[in-house]
Short mmCIF file of C-alpha atoms in Angstrom, two decimals:
data_model
loop_
_atom_site.label_atom_id
_atom_site.label_comp_id
_atom_site.label_asym_id
_atom_site.label_seq_id
_atom_site.Cartn_x
_atom_site.Cartn_y
_atom_site.Cartn_z
CA UNK A 1 -189.75 -155.48 -125.49
CA UNK A 2 -186.73 -153.73 -127.06
CA UNK A 3 -185.00 -155.23 -130.12
CA UNK A 4 -181.61 -156.84 -129.52
CA UNK A 5 -178.64 -154.48 -129.57
CA UNK A 6 -175.67 -155.53 -131.67
CA UNK A 7 -173.12 -152.79 -131.07
CA UNK A 8 -171.95 -150.64 -128.17
CA UNK A 9 -169.69 -147.67 -129.09
CA UNK A 10 -166.52 -147.39 -127.03
CA UNK A 11 -164.50 -144.12 -126.88
CA UNK A 12 -160.72 -144.64 -126.74
CA UNK A 13 -157.73 -142.38 -125.81
CA UNK A 14 -156.31 -142.61 -129.33
CA UNK A 15 -157.06 -139.29 -131.07
CA UNK A 16 -157.91 -140.57 -134.55
CA UNK A 17 -159.76 -143.91 -134.11
CA UNK A 18 -162.57 -145.43 -132.01
CA UNK A 19 -163.00 -149.07 -131.23
CA UNK A 20 -166.45 -150.61 -131.56
CA UNK A 21 -167.48 -153.36 -129.23
CA UNK A 22 -169.71 -155.65 -131.35
CA UNK A 23 -171.99 -158.48 -130.33
CA UNK A 24 -173.37 -161.20 -132.74
CA UNK A 25 -176.27 -162.83 -130.85
CA UNK A 26 -178.00 -165.95 -132.24
CA UNK A 27 -181.39 -165.34 -133.83
CA UNK A 28 -183.15 -168.19 -132.04
CA UNK A 29 -181.52 -167.84 -128.64
CA UNK A 30 -182.59 -165.00 -126.31
CA UNK A 31 -179.27 -165.20 -124.44
CA UNK A 32 -176.12 -163.35 -125.45
CA UNK A 33 -172.98 -165.42 -125.64
CA UNK A 34 -169.96 -163.45 -124.36
CA UNK A 35 -167.51 -165.37 -126.58
CA UNK A 36 -169.26 -164.09 -129.73
CA UNK A 37 -167.41 -160.75 -129.74
CA UNK A 38 -165.49 -159.04 -132.53
CA UNK A 39 -163.19 -156.01 -132.69
CA UNK A 40 -162.74 -153.91 -135.74
CA UNK A 41 -161.32 -150.46 -136.64
CA UNK A 42 -163.62 -147.64 -137.74
CA UNK A 43 -162.73 -144.00 -138.41
CA UNK A 44 -163.60 -141.42 -135.77
CA UNK A 45 -166.35 -140.07 -138.00
CA UNK A 46 -168.41 -143.27 -137.93
CA UNK A 47 -171.50 -142.97 -135.77
CA UNK A 48 -173.61 -145.62 -134.11
CA UNK A 49 -176.49 -145.30 -131.76
CA UNK A 50 -175.79 -146.67 -128.31
CA UNK A 51 -178.41 -148.76 -126.58
CA UNK A 52 -180.58 -147.11 -124.02
CA UNK A 53 -180.41 -150.20 -121.80
CA UNK A 54 -177.27 -152.30 -122.30
CA UNK A 55 -177.51 -156.01 -121.62
CA UNK A 56 -175.05 -157.77 -119.35
CA UNK A 57 -173.90 -161.30 -120.35
CA UNK A 58 -175.30 -164.19 -118.24
CA UNK A 59 -173.39 -165.31 -115.22
CA UNK A 60 -173.71 -168.88 -113.83
CA UNK A 61 -176.73 -169.78 -115.92
CA UNK A 62 -178.74 -166.75 -114.81
CA UNK A 63 -180.71 -164.67 -117.19
CA UNK A 64 -179.11 -161.70 -118.80
CA UNK A 65 -179.78 -158.49 -116.89
CA UNK A 66 -180.35 -155.10 -118.33
CA UNK A 67 -178.86 -151.93 -116.82
CA UNK A 68 -181.06 -148.98 -117.33
CA UNK A 69 -179.41 -145.70 -118.27
CA UNK A 70 -180.43 -142.93 -120.53
CA UNK A 71 -178.61 -140.80 -123.05
CA UNK A 72 -175.18 -141.12 -124.69
CA UNK A 73 -172.82 -143.40 -122.77
CA UNK A 74 -169.05 -143.70 -123.14
CA UNK A 75 -166.94 -146.58 -121.88
CA UNK A 76 -163.23 -145.79 -121.44
CA UNK A 77 -160.91 -148.56 -122.61
CA UNK A 78 -157.14 -148.53 -123.04
CA UNK A 79 -155.90 -148.70 -126.60
CA UNK A 80 -154.18 -151.97 -127.51
CA UNK A 81 -152.44 -151.51 -130.84
CA UNK A 82 -151.61 -154.40 -133.18
CA UNK A 83 -148.08 -155.65 -133.44
CA UNK A 84 -145.82 -153.31 -135.41
CA UNK A 85 -147.93 -150.17 -134.83
CA UNK A 86 -146.48 -147.41 -132.55
CA UNK A 87 -148.01 -144.12 -131.41
CA UNK A 88 -144.57 -142.42 -130.86
CA UNK A 89 -144.76 -142.19 -127.05
CA UNK A 90 -141.99 -144.73 -126.51
CA UNK A 91 -139.35 -143.12 -128.68
CA UNK A 92 -137.31 -142.06 -125.60
CA UNK A 93 -138.65 -143.73 -122.49
CA UNK A 94 -139.90 -147.01 -123.93
CA UNK A 95 -137.17 -147.66 -126.44
CA UNK A 96 -134.24 -146.56 -124.18
CA UNK A 97 -135.00 -145.52 -120.55
CA UNK A 98 -131.41 -144.30 -119.98
CA UNK A 99 -131.64 -141.97 -122.97
CA UNK A 100 -134.92 -140.52 -121.71
CA UNK A 101 -133.52 -139.90 -118.21
CA UNK A 102 -130.41 -138.25 -119.67
CA UNK A 103 -132.48 -136.01 -121.90
CA UNK A 104 -134.68 -134.94 -118.97
CA UNK A 105 -131.63 -134.18 -116.80
CA UNK A 106 -129.97 -132.09 -119.50
CA UNK A 107 -133.15 -130.07 -120.03
CA UNK A 108 -133.50 -129.47 -116.26
CA UNK A 109 -129.89 -128.34 -115.88
CA UNK A 110 -130.23 -126.03 -118.87
CA UNK A 111 -133.30 -124.39 -117.33
CA UNK A 112 -131.50 -123.94 -113.97
CA UNK A 113 -128.41 -122.53 -115.70
CA UNK A 114 -130.36 -120.03 -117.79
CA UNK A 115 -132.45 -119.05 -114.77
CA UNK A 116 -129.26 -118.53 -112.73
CA UNK A 117 -127.83 -116.25 -115.41
CA UNK A 118 -130.98 -114.12 -115.45
CA UNK A 119 -131.02 -113.99 -111.62
CA UNK A 120 -127.36 -112.86 -111.50
CA UNK A 121 -128.04 -110.05 -113.95
CA UNK A 122 -131.15 -108.96 -112.07
CA UNK A 123 -129.38 -109.08 -108.71
CA UNK A 124 -126.42 -106.95 -109.88
CA UNK A 125 -128.79 -104.39 -111.37
CA UNK A 126 -130.81 -104.39 -108.14
CA UNK A 127 -127.65 -103.73 -106.07
CA UNK A 128 -126.82 -100.70 -108.20
CA UNK A 129 -130.39 -99.44 -107.92
CA UNK A 130 -130.34 -99.76 -104.10
CA UNK A 131 -127.10 -97.79 -103.82
CA UNK A 132 -128.61 -95.09 -106.03
CA UNK A 133 -131.49 -94.89 -103.55
CA UNK A 134 -128.96 -94.20 -100.75
CA UNK A 135 -128.04 -90.92 -102.46
CA UNK A 136 -131.58 -89.81 -103.20
CA UNK A 137 -133.11 -86.92 -101.29
CA UNK A 138 -134.49 -87.82 -97.86
CA UNK A 139 -132.87 -91.26 -97.47
CA UNK A 140 -129.88 -90.75 -95.13
CA UNK A 141 -130.45 -92.56 -91.77
CA UNK A 142 -128.12 -90.26 -89.80
CA UNK A 143 -130.00 -87.15 -90.95
CA UNK A 144 -133.37 -88.76 -90.21
CA UNK A 145 -132.15 -89.57 -86.70
CA UNK A 146 -130.95 -85.99 -86.11
CA UNK A 147 -134.22 -84.55 -87.44
CA UNK A 148 -136.18 -86.84 -85.16
CA UNK A 149 -134.30 -85.39 -82.18
CA UNK A 150 -135.17 -81.86 -83.30
CA UNK A 151 -138.85 -82.78 -83.68
CA UNK A 152 -138.87 -84.39 -80.21
CA UNK A 153 -137.43 -81.29 -78.57
CA UNK A 154 -139.72 -78.88 -80.38
CA UNK A 155 -142.94 -80.89 -80.35
CA UNK A 156 -144.70 -80.36 -83.66
CA UNK A 157 -141.90 -78.14 -85.03
CA UNK A 158 -140.52 -79.26 -88.36
CA UNK A 159 -136.93 -80.10 -89.16
CA UNK A 160 -136.42 -76.52 -90.37
CA UNK A 161 -135.68 -75.60 -86.74
CA UNK A 162 -132.18 -76.92 -87.29
CA UNK A 163 -131.74 -74.50 -90.19
CA UNK A 164 -132.89 -71.56 -88.01
CA UNK A 165 -130.41 -72.55 -85.30
CA UNK A 166 -127.57 -72.67 -87.83
CA UNK A 167 -128.47 -69.25 -89.24
CA UNK A 168 -128.40 -67.68 -85.76
CA UNK A 169 -124.88 -68.94 -84.96
CA UNK A 170 -123.55 -69.33 -88.47
CA UNK A 171 -119.83 -69.91 -88.39
CA UNK A 172 -117.18 -68.94 -90.86
CA UNK A 173 -116.50 -72.59 -91.77
CA UNK A 174 -120.17 -73.25 -92.51
CA UNK A 175 -119.99 -71.64 -95.95
CA UNK A 176 -117.10 -73.90 -96.96
CA UNK A 177 -118.86 -77.01 -95.60
CA UNK A 178 -122.03 -76.08 -97.52
CA UNK A 179 -120.14 -75.76 -100.79
CA UNK A 180 -118.46 -79.14 -100.26
CA UNK A 181 -121.63 -81.01 -99.29
CA UNK A 182 -123.69 -79.39 -102.04
CA UNK A 183 -121.14 -80.43 -104.66
CA UNK A 184 -120.00 -76.91 -105.59
CA UNK A 185 -116.42 -77.51 -104.49
CA UNK A 186 -114.91 -80.66 -105.94
CA UNK A 187 -111.65 -81.98 -107.29
CA UNK A 188 -110.21 -82.70 -103.83
CA UNK A 189 -111.08 -84.48 -100.58
CA UNK A 190 -111.33 -82.94 -97.12
CA UNK A 191 -109.82 -83.64 -93.70
CA UNK A 192 -111.99 -81.83 -91.14
CA UNK A 193 -110.14 -81.46 -87.83
CA UNK A 194 -111.13 -79.94 -84.51
CA UNK A 195 -111.57 -80.65 -80.84
CA UNK A 196 -114.43 -82.73 -79.57
CA UNK A 197 -117.65 -80.75 -79.35
CA UNK A 198 -116.70 -77.78 -81.58
CA UNK A 199 -119.52 -78.57 -84.00
CA UNK A 200 -118.00 -80.47 -86.95
CA UNK A 201 -120.81 -83.01 -87.23
CA UNK A 202 -123.42 -80.29 -86.58
CA UNK A 203 -122.17 -78.26 -89.54
CA UNK A 204 -122.17 -81.33 -91.81
CA UNK A 205 -125.72 -82.26 -90.81
CA UNK A 206 -126.92 -78.68 -91.28
CA UNK A 207 -125.44 -78.63 -94.78
CA UNK A 208 -127.08 -82.00 -95.55
CA UNK A 209 -130.42 -80.79 -94.20
CA UNK A 210 -130.52 -77.88 -96.64
CA UNK A 211 -130.43 -80.27 -99.62
CA UNK A 212 -132.32 -83.11 -97.86
CA UNK A 213 -129.19 -85.29 -98.11
CA UNK A 214 -129.42 -85.34 -101.91
CA UNK A 215 -126.20 -86.98 -103.14
CA UNK A 216 -124.71 -87.27 -99.63
CA UNK A 217 -124.07 -90.27 -97.35
CA UNK A 218 -122.49 -90.19 -93.89
CA UNK A 219 -120.91 -93.13 -92.04
CA UNK A 220 -119.63 -93.28 -88.45
CA UNK A 221 -116.24 -94.87 -87.83
CA UNK A 222 -115.69 -97.62 -85.24
CA UNK A 223 -112.71 -99.34 -83.69
CA UNK A 224 -114.00 -102.76 -84.79
CA UNK A 225 -113.66 -103.00 -88.57
CA UNK A 226 -116.50 -105.52 -88.80
CA UNK A 227 -118.82 -102.94 -87.22
CA UNK A 228 -117.52 -100.25 -89.55
CA UNK A 229 -118.17 -102.61 -92.46
CA UNK A 230 -121.82 -102.90 -91.45
CA UNK A 231 -122.15 -99.15 -90.90
CA UNK A 232 -120.72 -98.41 -94.33
CA UNK A 233 -123.14 -100.94 -95.85
CA UNK A 234 -126.05 -99.25 -94.05
CA UNK A 235 -124.98 -95.79 -95.29
CA UNK A 236 -124.66 -97.04 -98.89
CA UNK A 237 -127.69 -99.38 -98.70
CA UNK A 238 -125.43 -102.29 -99.65
CA UNK A 239 -125.83 -105.80 -98.20
CA UNK A 240 -122.44 -107.29 -99.26
CA UNK A 241 -124.27 -110.07 -101.19
CA UNK A 242 -125.72 -111.38 -97.93
CA UNK A 243 -129.25 -111.13 -99.36
CA UNK A 244 -128.32 -113.10 -102.49
CA UNK A 245 -129.89 -116.51 -103.21
CA UNK A 246 -126.98 -117.69 -105.37
CA UNK A 247 -125.30 -120.06 -102.93
CA UNK A 248 -125.47 -122.80 -105.56
CA UNK A 249 -123.30 -120.79 -107.96
CA UNK A 250 -120.93 -118.61 -105.87
CA UNK A 251 -117.53 -119.88 -104.81
CA UNK A 252 -117.07 -118.70 -101.21
CA UNK A 253 -118.60 -116.35 -98.75
CA UNK A 254 -117.34 -112.77 -99.27
CA UNK A 255 -116.74 -112.28 -95.53
CA UNK A 256 -114.06 -114.95 -95.53
CA UNK A 257 -111.68 -112.34 -96.99
CA UNK A 258 -112.06 -110.04 -93.97
CA UNK A 259 -113.81 -106.68 -93.51
CA UNK A 260 -111.33 -104.73 -95.65
CA UNK A 261 -112.15 -106.88 -98.68
CA UNK A 262 -115.88 -106.29 -98.19
CA UNK A 263 -115.25 -102.55 -97.81
CA UNK A 264 -113.36 -102.63 -101.11
CA UNK A 265 -116.37 -104.34 -102.74
CA UNK A 266 -118.67 -101.62 -101.42
CA UNK A 267 -116.38 -98.85 -102.69
CA UNK A 268 -116.24 -100.47 -106.13
CA UNK A 269 -120.04 -100.57 -106.27
CA UNK A 270 -120.12 -96.92 -105.21
CA UNK A 271 -117.76 -96.07 -108.05
CA UNK A 272 -120.10 -97.72 -110.58
CA UNK A 273 -123.04 -95.76 -109.19
CA UNK A 274 -121.07 -92.49 -109.32
CA UNK A 275 -120.17 -93.11 -112.96
CA UNK A 276 -123.81 -93.84 -113.78
CA UNK A 277 -125.15 -90.76 -111.95
CA UNK A 278 -122.45 -88.32 -113.09
CA UNK A 279 -124.14 -87.43 -116.39
CA UNK A 280 -127.50 -86.81 -114.73
CA UNK A 281 -126.32 -84.89 -111.64
CA UNK A 282 -123.48 -82.87 -113.19
CA UNK A 283 -121.81 -82.81 -109.76
CA UNK A 284 -120.03 -85.38 -107.59
CA UNK A 285 -121.45 -87.47 -104.79
CA UNK A 286 -120.29 -86.84 -101.22
CA UNK A 287 -119.23 -89.56 -98.74
CA UNK A 288 -118.51 -88.50 -95.13
CA UNK A 289 -116.41 -90.73 -92.82
CA UNK A 290 -117.15 -89.20 -89.43
CA UNK A 291 -115.07 -89.55 -86.23
CA UNK A 292 -112.02 -91.20 -87.78
CA UNK A 293 -110.25 -90.99 -84.42
CA UNK A 294 -112.41 -93.93 -83.29
CA UNK A 295 -110.31 -96.24 -85.48
CA UNK A 296 -107.59 -97.95 -83.50
CA UNK A 297 -104.17 -96.39 -83.90
CA UNK A 298 -102.70 -99.69 -85.10
CA UNK A 299 -101.47 -101.26 -88.31
CA UNK A 300 -104.81 -102.66 -89.46
CA UNK A 301 -106.65 -99.36 -89.04
CA UNK A 302 -103.80 -97.53 -90.76
CA UNK A 303 -104.16 -99.84 -93.75
CA UNK A 304 -107.91 -99.19 -93.85
CA UNK A 305 -107.42 -95.41 -93.79
CA UNK A 306 -104.87 -95.62 -96.58
CA UNK A 307 -107.27 -97.82 -98.55
CA UNK A 308 -110.00 -95.19 -98.17
CA UNK A 309 -107.53 -92.43 -99.03
CA UNK A 310 -106.47 -94.13 -102.25
CA UNK A 311 -110.10 -94.25 -103.39
CA UNK A 312 -110.55 -90.62 -102.33
CA UNK A 313 -107.53 -89.57 -104.41
CA UNK A 314 -108.76 -91.29 -107.58
CA UNK A 315 -112.34 -90.05 -107.13
CA UNK A 316 -111.17 -86.47 -106.51
CA UNK A 317 -109.08 -86.54 -109.67
CA UNK A 318 -112.03 -87.77 -111.74
CA UNK A 319 -114.59 -85.49 -109.94
CA UNK A 320 -116.81 -88.47 -109.13
CA UNK A 321 -116.99 -88.55 -105.31
CA UNK A 322 -115.83 -86.06 -102.68
CA UNK A 323 -114.73 -87.86 -99.50
CA UNK A 324 -114.77 -85.97 -96.18
CA UNK A 325 -112.74 -87.35 -93.25
CA UNK A 326 -113.67 -85.91 -89.85
CA UNK A 327 -111.46 -86.40 -86.78
CA UNK A 328 -111.22 -85.12 -83.19
CA UNK A 329 -107.65 -86.37 -82.79
CA UNK A 330 -104.43 -85.42 -84.53
CA UNK A 331 -102.97 -88.86 -85.33
CA UNK A 332 -104.88 -89.41 -88.65
CA UNK A 333 -103.31 -86.27 -90.13
CA UNK A 334 -99.64 -87.41 -90.34
CA UNK A 335 -100.82 -90.79 -91.63
CA UNK A 336 -102.93 -89.31 -94.44
CA UNK A 337 -100.33 -86.70 -95.29
CA UNK A 338 -97.84 -89.32 -96.50
CA UNK A 339 -99.59 -89.92 -99.82
CA UNK A 340 -101.83 -86.84 -99.94
CA UNK A 341 -101.93 -84.97 -103.24
CA UNK A 342 -105.47 -83.57 -103.33
CA UNK A 343 -106.24 -83.34 -99.59
CA UNK A 344 -107.48 -80.05 -98.10
CA UNK A 345 -107.38 -79.59 -94.33
CA UNK A 346 -110.04 -77.50 -92.57
CA UNK A 347 -109.48 -76.71 -88.90
CA UNK A 348 -112.60 -75.99 -86.80
CA UNK A 349 -112.11 -74.02 -83.58
CA UNK A 350 -114.28 -72.87 -80.69
CA UNK A 351 -116.74 -70.03 -81.09
CA UNK A 352 -115.38 -66.63 -80.27
CA UNK A 353 -116.78 -63.33 -79.07
CA UNK A 354 -120.16 -62.50 -80.50
CA UNK A 355 -120.59 -65.97 -82.03
CA UNK A 356 -120.49 -67.71 -78.63
CA UNK A 357 -122.72 -65.06 -77.02
CA UNK A 358 -125.31 -65.35 -79.80
CA UNK A 359 -125.25 -69.14 -79.58
CA UNK A 360 -125.78 -69.18 -75.80
CA UNK A 361 -128.51 -66.54 -76.00
CA UNK A 362 -130.34 -68.53 -78.67
CA UNK A 363 -130.11 -71.80 -76.73
CA UNK A 364 -131.46 -70.24 -73.51
CA UNK A 365 -134.32 -68.72 -75.48
CA UNK A 366 -135.05 -72.06 -77.12
CA UNK A 367 -135.11 -74.10 -73.89
CA UNK A 368 -136.82 -71.67 -71.49
CA UNK A 369 -138.63 -69.25 -73.78
CA UNK A 370 -137.17 -66.11 -72.19
CA UNK A 371 -134.11 -63.97 -72.71
CA UNK A 372 -131.21 -64.12 -70.24
CA UNK A 373 -129.23 -61.13 -69.06
CA UNK A 374 -126.14 -60.70 -71.23
CA UNK A 375 -123.97 -59.98 -68.17
CA UNK A 376 -124.76 -63.43 -66.77
CA UNK A 377 -124.07 -65.04 -70.12
CA UNK A 378 -120.72 -63.26 -70.39
CA UNK A 379 -119.69 -64.54 -66.94
CA UNK A 380 -120.57 -68.07 -68.07
CA UNK A 381 -118.54 -67.67 -71.26
CA UNK A 382 -115.46 -66.56 -69.33
CA UNK A 383 -115.43 -69.96 -67.60
CA UNK A 384 -116.81 -72.31 -70.26
CA UNK A 385 -115.33 -70.76 -73.38
CA UNK A 386 -116.87 -71.13 -76.80
CA UNK A 387 -117.06 -74.92 -76.98
CA UNK A 388 -120.44 -75.62 -78.57
CA UNK A 389 -121.08 -78.87 -76.66
CA UNK A 390 -120.53 -77.13 -73.31
CA UNK A 391 -122.78 -74.23 -74.26
CA UNK A 392 -125.50 -76.68 -75.20
CA UNK A 393 -125.16 -78.50 -71.87
CA UNK A 394 -125.16 -75.32 -69.74
CA UNK A 395 -128.09 -73.77 -71.58
CA UNK A 396 -130.38 -76.56 -70.38
CA UNK A 397 -129.79 -75.82 -66.66
CA UNK A 398 -132.13 -73.55 -64.75
CA UNK A 399 -129.33 -72.08 -62.59
CA UNK A 400 -126.68 -71.56 -65.25
CA UNK A 401 -124.07 -70.07 -62.88
CA UNK A 402 -124.26 -73.02 -60.48
CA UNK A 403 -124.00 -75.43 -63.39
CA UNK A 404 -120.92 -73.56 -64.61
CA UNK A 405 -119.15 -73.90 -61.24
CA UNK A 406 -120.01 -77.60 -61.11
CA UNK A 407 -118.56 -78.12 -64.59
CA UNK A 408 -115.39 -76.28 -63.56
CA UNK A 409 -114.93 -78.57 -60.52
CA UNK A 410 -115.37 -81.67 -62.69
CA UNK A 411 -112.78 -80.48 -65.19
CA UNK A 412 -110.33 -79.62 -62.43
CA UNK A 413 -110.70 -83.06 -60.83
CA UNK A 414 -110.13 -84.76 -64.16
CA UNK A 415 -106.99 -82.79 -64.99
CA UNK A 416 -105.52 -83.43 -61.53
CA UNK A 417 -106.09 -87.16 -61.91
CA UNK A 418 -104.31 -87.14 -65.26
CA UNK A 419 -101.40 -84.79 -64.54
CA UNK A 420 -100.28 -86.64 -61.42
CA UNK A 421 -99.73 -83.70 -59.04
CA UNK A 422 -99.49 -84.69 -55.35
CA UNK A 423 -99.92 -81.84 -52.82
CA UNK A 424 -97.81 -83.44 -50.04
CA UNK A 425 -95.01 -85.79 -50.99
CA UNK A 426 -91.62 -87.04 -49.72
CA UNK A 427 -88.28 -85.53 -50.68
CA UNK A 428 -87.28 -88.43 -52.91
CA UNK A 429 -90.16 -87.84 -55.31
CA UNK A 430 -89.69 -84.09 -55.63
CA UNK A 431 -87.65 -84.49 -58.81
CA UNK A 432 -90.50 -86.29 -60.54
CA UNK A 433 -92.97 -83.69 -59.30
CA UNK A 434 -90.90 -80.96 -60.90
CA UNK A 435 -91.70 -82.47 -64.29
CA UNK A 436 -95.41 -82.62 -63.42
CA UNK A 437 -95.32 -79.02 -62.16
CA UNK A 438 -93.73 -77.92 -65.42
CA UNK A 439 -96.47 -79.70 -67.36
CA UNK A 440 -99.09 -78.00 -65.23
CA UNK A 441 -97.57 -74.58 -65.91
CA UNK A 442 -97.51 -75.31 -69.62
CA UNK A 443 -101.19 -76.34 -69.56
CA UNK A 444 -102.12 -73.13 -67.79
CA UNK A 445 -100.44 -71.12 -70.49
CA UNK A 446 -102.27 -73.12 -73.14
CA UNK A 447 -105.57 -72.44 -71.39
CA UNK A 448 -104.87 -68.72 -71.37
#
């Protein structure tokens, strides 16, 4: 039989003291009286050997039972300090709950505020970095789309096929376009004018392809300014703060100011990027606004063009960005000429003589793999002229002469529907037909 146990060590949460649970059993009585218990403080270094089998106090006159367990045993008890002793945990919450809640709220707001500042700085730096990526080699979406079309037509042929095609029918204007796109010519902005299908966009894309669109971005115009806003953002890799997670801190949505305000934001970001890249590149960036005639000829579109022209003037003077406006129609020219100081106009015309013959010969060879008789090609050119888009369309037809006659009939039907000539008419409308006949005669002379 084991000797009676007088003490059971109890481990408390308090870091510096342990509370001993002490029994004082009577010498003559085998039973332990639960009311004979004492508490006292000992330092944490004091050691006592716990019982191997602790004894439970008697319940309802029953004998005391022993619980068998082996090894060191620890009983967790909450610390109850004497009156006047404090462990410091109630300095804020216990002493004044309102003060503790206020302190916690201030700390939380400070963390959110500092985190918001760091996020703003990171986001602005990320916007600049994304716009820089738009002017890196190989990024431009328009050029990637054009190269994909070349690869699809030529199977496994690389994008260099476009360069070979340009070298076979190289035009006089191509040298000037190359110097502008490659950043050799700067200090002014360009208005590129010419009829639809003469090859303005083709020359720009060929010049971009030679440098893999390094430092060049191209954007297509649109009659809806909201659509043009998105296209400009795609060309510059700019999201207009739509991908920002700062709704808690910003004042209003940027789009509430209209598309022109967002376009101004994008141009300001582009100016920052141009200033940052100027020292490294030693030549200006190039921004192409293609097909400006697609803008509506109204007051709002006029204001947008003048807004773009003002930026183009300042960038040309500082040699930061060269802006190229391309148009199939004439109406943008008198509008831009009003405030133009550094604008150069380049007129692109149809191919002539040997240029058109070489272009048609190359296209037939590319599509059918065999050379066509030059006499047949010359007969086609007498009807179709040197319009590059028409030569491209006719070169895809097996019977090129039949396709030429069909194209001529379509053009004749269109011009008759527009000019208003009526073969048989009453006498009272003859005066009006005289004006139409005069217009028809004038168009014939223009065609010659």
